[in-house]
CSV table of C-alpha atoms in Angstrom, one decimal:
chain,number,residue,atom,x,y,z
A,1226,UNK,CA,51.5,-5.5,-27.0
A,1227,UNK,CA,48.4,-7.6,-26.2
A,1228,UNK,CA,45.4,-6.7,-28.5
A,1229,UNK,CA,43.5,-4.7,-26.0
A,1230,UNK,CA,46.4,-2.3,-25.1
A,1231,UNK,CA,47.1,-1.6,-28.5
A,1232,UNK,CA,43.5,-0.7,-29.2
A,1233,UNK,CA,43.7,1.6,-25.8
A,1234,UNK,CA,46.9,3.1,-27.2
A,1235,UNK,CA,45.2,3.6,-31.1
A,1236,UNK,CA,42.3,5.6,-29.5
A,1237,UNK,CA,44.6,7.6,-27.6
A,1238,UNK,CA,46.6,9.0,-30.4
A,1239,UNK,CA,43.5,9.4,-32.4
A,1240,UNK,CA,42.4,12.8,-31.7
A,1241,UNK,CA,45.4,14.7,-33.7
A,1242,UNK,CA,43.6,15.9,-36.4
A,1243,UNK,CA,44.7,16.5,-40.2
A,1244,UNK,CA,48.3,16.7,-40.3
A,1245,UNK,CA,50.1,19.1,-42.8
A,1246,UNK,CA,52.1,17.1,-45.5
A,1247,UNK,CA,55.1,18.6,-47.9
A,1248,UNK,CA,55.6,16.2,-50.6
A,1249,UNK,CA,59.0,16.8,-52.6
A,1250,UNK,CA,59.8,14.6,-55.7
A,1251,UNK,CA,63.4,14.4,-56.7
A,1252,UNK,CA,64.1,13.7,-59.8
A,1253,UNK,CA,66.3,15.3,-63.2
A,1254,UNK,CA,63.7,13.9,-65.8
A,1255,UNK,CA,59.8,14.5,-63.7
A,1256,UNK,CA,57.7,17.5,-63.9
A,1257,UNK,CA,54.8,18.0,-62.1
A,1258,UNK,CA,52.9,16.8,-64.9
A,1259,UNK,CA,54.8,13.6,-65.4
A,1260,UNK,CA,55.1,12.9,-61.7
A,1261,UNK,CA,53.1,9.7,-61.0
A,1262,UNK,CA,54.7,9.3,-57.4
A,1263,UNK,CA,54.4,12.5,-56.2
A,1264,UNK,CA,50.6,12.7,-57.5
A,1265,UNK,CA,49.9,9.1,-55.7
A,1266,UNK,CA,51.5,10.4,-52.5
A,1267,UNK,CA,49.2,13.6,-52.4
A,1268,UNK,CA,45.9,11.6,-53.3
A,1269,UNK,CA,46.6,9.2,-50.6
A,1270,UNK,CA,47.2,11.8,-48.0
A,1271,UNK,CA,44.3,13.5,-48.9
A,1272,UNK,CA,42.3,10.4,-48.7
A,1273,UNK,CA,43.9,9.5,-45.3
A,1274,UNK,CA,42.2,13.0,-44.2
A,1275,UNK,CA,45.2,15.0,-43.8
A,1276,UNK,CA,46.3,18.0,-46.0
A,1277,UNK,CA,48.9,18.6,-48.5
A,1278,UNK,CA,50.2,22.0,-48.1
A,1279,UNK,CA,53.4,22.1,-50.0
A,1280,UNK,CA,54.5,20.0,-53.2
A,1281,UNK,CA,57.6,20.5,-55.4
A,1282,UNK,CA,59.5,18.6,-58.0
A,1283,UNK,CA,63.2,19.1,-57.3
A,1284,UNK,CA,66.5,17.9,-59.5
A,1285,UNK,CA,68.3,15.4,-57.4
A,1286,UNK,CA,71.3,17.8,-56.9
A,1287,UNK,CA,72.7,18.4,-53.3
A,1288,UNK,CA,72.0,21.8,-53.0
A,1289,UNK,CA,68.5,21.9,-54.6
A,1290,UNK,CA,67.7,19.1,-52.2
A,1291,UNK,CA,69.1,21.0,-49.2
A,1292,UNK,CA,67.2,24.2,-50.2
A,1293,UNK,CA,63.7,22.7,-50.5
A,1294,UNK,CA,64.0,20.5,-47.4
A,1295,UNK,CA,65.1,23.8,-45.4
A,1296,UNK,CA,61.9,25.6,-47.0
A,1297,UNK,CA,59.7,22.7,-45.8
A,1298,UNK,CA,61.0,22.6,-42.5
A,1299,UNK,CA,60.7,26.5,-41.9
A,1300,UNK,CA,56.9,26.3,-42.8
A,1301,UNK,CA,54.8,25.9,-40.0
A,1302,UNK,CA,52.1,24.2,-41.9
A,1303,UNK,CA,54.2,21.2,-42.4
A,1304,UNK,CA,54.2,18.5,-39.9
A,1305,UNK,CA,55.7,15.3,-42.4
A,1306,UNK,CA,57.8,15.9,-45.1
A,1307,UNK,CA,57.8,12.8,-47.7
A,1308,UNK,CA,60.5,12.9,-50.5
A,1309,UNK,CA,60.3,10.4,-53.3
A,1310,UNK,CA,63.4,9.5,-55.5
A,1311,UNK,CA,67.1,10.0,-55.1
A,1312,UNK,CA,67.4,6.8,-52.9
A,1313,UNK,CA,69.1,4.5,-54.9
A,1314,UNK,CA,72.9,3.8,-55.1
A,1315,UNK,CA,73.9,5.6,-58.5
A,1316,UNK,CA,75.9,8.5,-58.4
A,1317,UNK,CA,73.0,11.0,-59.0
A,1318,UNK,CA,71.1,9.5,-56.0
A,1319,UNK,CA,72.0,12.1,-53.1
A,1320,UNK,CA,68.6,12.2,-51.0
A,1321,UNK,CA,69.8,9.7,-48.4
A,1322,UNK,CA,73.1,11.8,-48.0
A,1323,UNK,CA,71.4,15.1,-47.7
A,1324,UNK,CA,68.3,13.9,-45.7
A,1325,UNK,CA,70.6,12.0,-42.8
A,1326,UNK,CA,72.8,14.9,-42.6
A,1327,UNK,CA,70.2,17.1,-41.1
A,1328,UNK,CA,68.0,14.4,-39.2
A,1329,UNK,CA,68.1,15.0,-35.4
A,1330,UNK,CA,67.1,11.3,-34.7
A,1331,UNK,CA,66.5,8.3,-37.2
A,1332,UNK,CA,63.7,6.1,-37.2
A,1333,UNK,CA,65.6,2.9,-37.7
A,1334,UNK,CA,62.8,0.8,-37.9
A,1335,UNK,CA,61.2,2.8,-40.8
A,1336,UNK,CA,64.0,1.7,-43.3
A,1337,UNK,CA,64.3,-2.1,-41.8
A,1338,UNK,CA,60.5,-2.5,-42.3
A,1339,UNK,CA,60.4,-0.9,-45.9
A,1340,UNK,CA,63.3,-3.2,-47.0
A,1341,UNK,CA,61.7,-6.1,-45.5
A,1342,UNK,CA,58.4,-5.3,-47.0
A,1343,UNK,CA,60.0,-4.4,-50.4
A,1344,UNK,CA,61.9,-7.9,-50.2
A,1345,UNK,CA,58.5,-9.7,-49.9
A,1346,UNK,CA,57.3,-8.0,-53.3
A,1347,UNK,CA,60.6,-7.9,-55.2
A,1348,UNK,CA,62.9,-9.9,-53.7
A,1349,UNK,CA,66.9,-9.2,-53.0
A,1350,UNK,CA,66.8,-6.2,-55.3
A,1351,UNK,CA,65.2,-4.5,-51.8
A,1352,UNK,CA,68.6,-4.1,-50.5
A,1353,UNK,CA,69.5,-1.4,-53.1
A,1354,UNK,CA,67.0,0.8,-51.4
A,1355,UNK,CA,68.2,3.4,-48.7
A,1356,UNK,CA,64.8,4.4,-47.4
A,1357,UNK,CA,65.1,6.5,-44.3
A,1358,UNK,CA,63.0,7.9,-41.9
A,1359,UNK,CA,63.9,10.4,-39.0
A,1360,UNK,CA,62.8,13.5,-37.1
A,1361,UNK,CA,64.1,17.2,-37.9
A,1362,UNK,CA,63.1,19.9,-35.4
A,1363,UNK,CA,60.1,18.3,-34.4
A,1364,UNK,CA,59.0,17.4,-37.6
A,1365,UNK,CA,58.9,14.0,-39.5
A,1366,UNK,CA,60.8,13.2,-42.5
A,1367,UNK,CA,60.8,9.9,-44.9
A,1368,UNK,CA,62.6,9.4,-47.9
A,1369,UNK,CA,61.0,6.9,-50.3
A,1370,UNK,CA,62.4,5.2,-53.7
A,1371,UNK,CA,60.7,7.2,-56.7
A,1372,UNK,CA,59.1,4.0,-58.2
A,1373,UNK,CA,54.9,4.3,-57.6
A,1374,UNK,CA,55.1,0.6,-56.2
A,1375,UNK,CA,57.6,1.7,-53.5
A,1376,UNK,CA,55.9,5.0,-52.9
A,1377,UNK,CA,52.5,2.9,-52.3
A,1378,UNK,CA,54.1,0.4,-50.0
A,1379,UNK,CA,55.9,3.1,-47.8
A,1380,UNK,CA,52.6,5.3,-47.7
A,1381,UNK,CA,50.1,2.5,-47.1
A,1382,UNK,CA,52.0,0.2,-45.1
A,1383,UNK,CA,54.0,2.6,-42.9
A,1384,UNK,CA,53.6,6.3,-43.1
A,1385,UNK,CA,50.1,6.7,-43.1
A,1386,UNK,CA,49.2,4.4,-40.3
A,1387,UNK,CA,51.5,6.1,-38.4
A,1388,UNK,CA,51.8,9.7,-38.8
A,1389,UNK,CA,49.6,10.9,-36.3
A,1390,UNK,CA,50.9,8.6,-33.9
A,1391,UNK,CA,54.5,9.7,-34.5
A,1392,UNK,CA,53.2,13.6,-34.4
A,1393,UNK,CA,51.6,13.2,-31.1
A,1394,UNK,CA,54.9,11.4,-29.6
A,1395,UNK,CA,56.9,14.5,-30.7
A,1396,UNK,CA,54.6,16.9,-29.5
A,1397,UNK,CA,53.5,15.5,-26.2
A,1398,UNK,CA,54.3,17.3,-22.8
């Protein structure tokens, strides 16, 4: 897209206003007090001018994740859901499966870009990430790995710069 067209488009999506974010940390060991990645996400959301309207730490178990995801989806104040943790390939990592089961649409580019950017930082270990993004019932859902470095990368480089644009696209006439 030519620079002028990109800037015109950027201005057009600017009037969305603060979005409500749900932050869900998936972990068998973290608590709200020890959840550095969840804290980082919440601080970044507020710093970007949005609001954290829901925050939970949930065990990395299928039913617990499904229940919290459903609660966040049912909350009318939530526009964007960001999970962290549970996206790896171990037997305990079930976030990817649970989240992809409920997606109405996948944002294929999110996972592709996340892994490309991760590769630039950590090399071939990026292939172990199953970060995913998509849409469920007019809400945007992102699943990030649990490391603070991965959370920072996903939020700073992908999610926060595009959150208002994604919301606008989902809700335009």
